[in-house]
Structure formats: C-alpha cells, structure tokens
Amino acid sequence: MTVSECRPEDVPELVASAAALFAEDGGQHDPFMDTGWPAREGEAYYAGLVENPECLCLLAGGGAGHLIGRLRRPDPLRPDAVTAVLESMRVAPDRRREGVGSALVAAFLAWARERGANEMTVQAYAQNAGALDFYRAHGFRPFLVSLTRS
C-alpha cells in the first residue's frame, strides 16, 4: 500500500472517497449533513485543495482511502500557535486495521512539522467511537468540546 500526494488527475478518486466519508460518517452522525455535496461541489473544491500549497491531499493506493490536511490561518488570539488541521480522512471498510490510517496520519504529521506546525488538530463526531479511539492512539487529545442542542 502506498500513500501519495494527489495530482489533478486524481481528483475524481479523491471526490469518490470523500463522498463515501460523507455517507458513512456525516450521514450517520449528523441529521443536517448534506451527503450530496461532494457530487455537486466536490470536484471544484478538491481540485482547488490539490493546487493549494497550504493543503495536503493524500490518497492511499488501491482505493484504500484519503486524507486532507491544511494549515490554519494565523489567529491573533493565539499568536504562537501554528496549526495544521486534519480536515478529512477515510479508510475503506475492507482496508481498516491494515495500517492505512496510520500511514496517512504519519504523512500528515510529517507534512505539518515540515511547515512549522506546533499544533495538529482533528474533529470527529462524538458518537464515532472508532475514530476517537484511532486519533487518541495517534496522540491527539481532547482540547475543545462542542455541545449542541436542538
């Protein structure tokens, strides 16, 4: 299994993986998630990320998954924080527990450190115990808690 940075010709595969993530994760945990967004808007959005030097778009070989990371713009309220955000990650269900996610996260962390990040963040749905356990196993710790009410 290889992990490689996306090229413009890889955008359709990236969109397909993102669409699957929307359906598998957001579609199950967020009643307001627009799971059709990747099909409508994904190509332009992800093509822009692939071309953006402050973004990282990775694909794991053989359709095993993807990761999207980005550098957060400086925050005047937190002037010493250089933050890299793991925006999106998916590992295909039949490829889980094979090290795909670990390889994607390792590549993201290396990319972030090369760019001077001293803080890496990720968000996951509170109900997604598997994702929370995975990120904790890779050194992520709770920092902010978002509460919602209907």
Tab-separated table of C-alpha atoms in Angstrom:
chain	number	residue	atom	x	y	z
A	1	MET	CA	0.000	0.000	0.000
A	2	THR	CA	1.364	3.371	-0.999
A	3	VAL	CA	0.434	6.849	0.148
A	4	SER	CA	0.915	9.610	-2.390
A	5	GLU	CA	0.036	13.255	-2.819
A	6	CYS	CA	-2.893	13.849	-5.132
A	7	ARG	CA	-2.331	15.238	-8.583
A	8	PRO	CA	-5.027	16.990	-10.587
A	9	GLU	CA	-5.848	13.749	-12.395
A	10	ASP	CA	-6.524	12.088	-9.010
A	11	VAL	CA	-9.374	14.449	-8.098
A	12	PRO	CA	-12.166	12.032	-9.177
A	13	GLU	CA	-10.791	9.338	-6.835
A	14	LEU	CA	-10.486	11.900	-4.036
A	15	VAL	CA	-14.089	13.036	-4.589
A	16	ALA	CA	-15.307	9.419	-4.527
A	17	SER	CA	-13.527	8.739	-1.234
A	18	ALA	CA	-14.826	11.982	0.282
A	19	ALA	CA	-18.367	11.158	-0.863
A	20	ALA	CA	-18.109	7.779	0.854
A	21	LEU	CA	-16.935	9.512	4.042
A	22	PHE	CA	-19.877	11.922	3.907
A	23	ALA	CA	-22.270	8.967	3.619
A	24	GLU	CA	-20.558	6.705	6.177
A	25	ASP	CA	-19.760	9.278	8.842
A	26	GLY	CA	-21.715	12.505	8.461
A	27	GLY	CA	-24.754	10.709	7.112
A	28	GLN	CA	-24.894	8.521	10.219
A	29	HIS	CA	-23.997	11.087	12.873
A	30	ASP	CA	-25.345	14.434	11.632
A	31	PRO	CA	-29.001	14.765	10.620
A	32	PHE	CA	-28.221	18.043	8.845
A	33	MET	CA	-25.275	16.754	6.780
A	34	ASP	CA	-25.742	17.294	3.052
A	35	THR	CA	-24.392	13.965	1.850
A	36	GLY	CA	-24.928	15.013	-1.772
A	37	TRP	CA	-22.473	17.909	-1.516
A	38	PRO	CA	-19.413	16.014	-2.828
A	39	ALA	CA	-21.267	15.016	-6.011
A	40	ARG	CA	-22.368	18.605	-6.652
A	41	GLU	CA	-19.456	20.693	-5.400
A	42	GLY	CA	-16.639	18.290	-4.659
A	43	GLU	CA	-14.746	18.368	-7.928
A	44	ALA	CA	-14.108	22.126	-7.842
A	45	TYR	CA	-13.466	22.176	-4.090
A	46	TYR	CA	-10.992	19.301	-4.040
A	47	ALA	CA	-9.265	20.424	-7.253
A	48	GLY	CA	-8.627	23.740	-5.508
A	49	LEU	CA	-7.146	21.967	-2.496
A	50	VAL	CA	-4.866	19.841	-4.682
A	51	GLU	CA	-3.426	23.039	-6.190
A	52	ASN	CA	-3.140	24.896	-2.848
A	53	PRO	CA	0.377	24.752	-1.338
A	54	GLU	CA	-1.094	25.179	2.169
A	55	CYS	CA	-3.145	21.994	1.755
A	56	LEU	CA	-2.222	18.338	1.683
A	57	CYS	CA	-4.325	15.837	-0.242
A	58	LEU	CA	-3.248	12.219	0.053
A	59	LEU	CA	-4.532	9.005	-1.470
A	60	ALA	CA	-3.782	5.537	-0.185
A	61	GLY	CA	-3.225	3.143	-3.066
A	62	GLY	CA	-5.853	0.819	-4.423
A	63	GLY	CA	-8.762	2.968	-3.295
A	64	ALA	CA	-7.827	2.374	0.359
A	65	GLY	CA	-8.623	5.920	1.457
A	66	HIS	CA	-7.687	9.564	1.623
A	67	LEU	CA	-6.568	12.348	3.927
A	68	ILE	CA	-6.949	16.093	3.559
A	69	GLY	CA	-4.976	18.458	5.739
A	70	ARG	CA	-4.404	22.176	5.725
A	71	LEU	CA	-2.572	24.891	7.559
A	72	ARG	CA	-4.890	27.130	9.547
A	73	ARG	CA	-4.525	30.853	9.051
A	74	PRO	CA	-2.801	32.620	11.941
A	75	ASP	CA	-5.093	33.559	14.812
A	76	PRO	CA	-4.296	36.862	16.526
A	77	LEU	CA	-5.803	35.463	19.743
A	78	ARG	CA	-3.342	32.540	19.664
A	79	PRO	CA	-0.270	34.147	18.082
A	80	ASP	CA	2.157	31.347	18.979
A	81	ALA	CA	0.026	28.536	17.557
A	82	VAL	CA	0.929	27.251	14.111
A	83	THR	CA	-1.919	24.836	13.487
A	84	ALA	CA	-2.325	22.087	10.926
A	85	VAL	CA	-5.858	20.742	10.607
A	86	LEU	CA	-6.605	17.172	9.609
A	87	GLU	CA	-9.797	18.106	7.792
A	88	SER	CA	-10.901	14.778	6.391
A	89	MET	CA	-9.765	11.176	6.475
A	90	ARG	CA	-11.317	7.923	5.376
A	91	VAL	CA	-10.107	4.362	5.175
A	92	ALA	CA	-12.211	1.975	3.092
A	93	PRO	CA	-14.043	-0.500	5.360
A	94	ASP	CA	-12.303	-3.518	3.821
A	95	ARG	CA	-8.875	-1.925	4.419
A	96	ARG	CA	-9.273	-0.968	8.077
A	97	ARG	CA	-6.850	-2.401	10.631
A	98	GLU	CA	-4.170	-2.776	7.936
A	99	GLY	CA	-2.159	0.340	8.841
A	100	VAL	CA	-3.668	2.552	6.131
A	101	GLY	CA	-4.945	5.167	8.566
A	102	SER	CA	-1.679	5.148	10.495
A	103	ALA	CA	0.285	5.700	7.276
A	104	LEU	CA	-1.984	8.591	6.276
A	105	VAL	CA	-1.706	10.245	9.700
A	106	ALA	CA	2.087	9.782	9.769
A	107	ALA	CA	2.377	11.505	6.389
A	108	PHE	CA	0.131	14.347	7.599
A	109	LEU	CA	2.153	14.840	10.793
A	110	ALA	CA	5.436	14.903	8.844
A	111	TRP	CA	3.988	17.419	6.353
A	112	ALA	CA	2.704	19.603	9.200
A	113	ARG	CA	6.021	19.589	11.058
A	114	GLU	CA	7.915	20.436	7.853
A	115	ARG	CA	5.751	23.554	7.670
A	116	GLY	CA	6.421	24.571	11.244
A	117	ALA	CA	3.159	23.412	12.808
A	118	ASN	CA	3.346	23.105	16.579
A	119	GLU	CA	-0.276	22.000	16.948
A	120	MET	CA	-2.232	19.456	14.914
A	121	THR	CA	-5.998	19.169	15.276
A	122	VAL	CA	-8.787	16.913	14.087
A	123	GLN	CA	-12.526	16.796	14.702
A	124	ALA	CA	-14.647	13.675	14.932
A	125	TYR	CA	-18.255	13.041	15.811
A	126	ALA	CA	-18.719	12.248	19.498
A	127	GLN	CA	-20.677	9.105	18.511
A	128	ASN	CA	-17.854	7.811	16.303
A	129	ALA	CA	-16.007	5.830	18.981
A	130	GLY	CA	-13.768	4.120	16.430
A	131	ALA	CA	-12.468	7.417	15.062
A	132	LEU	CA	-11.993	8.868	18.537
A	133	ASP	CA	-10.043	5.805	19.659
A	134	PHE	CA	-7.934	5.900	16.494
A	135	TYR	CA	-6.996	9.570	16.886
A	136	ARG	CA	-6.252	9.148	20.601
A	137	ALA	CA	-3.960	6.220	19.741
A	138	HIS	CA	-2.090	8.612	17.441
A	139	GLY	CA	-1.515	11.206	20.146
A	140	PHE	CA	-4.499	13.513	19.677
A	141	ARG	CA	-6.125	14.658	22.914
A	142	PRO	CA	-9.386	16.495	23.652
A	143	PHE	CA	-8.908	20.269	23.641
A	144	LEU	CA	-12.276	21.885	22.909
A	145	VAL	CA	-15.672	20.295	23.372
A	146	SER	CA	-18.580	21.391	21.205
A	147	LEU	CA	-22.055	20.888	22.641
A	148	THR	CA	-25.203	21.168	20.553
A	149	ARG	CA	-28.874	21.374	21.301
A	150	SER	CA	-31.972	21.005	19.129
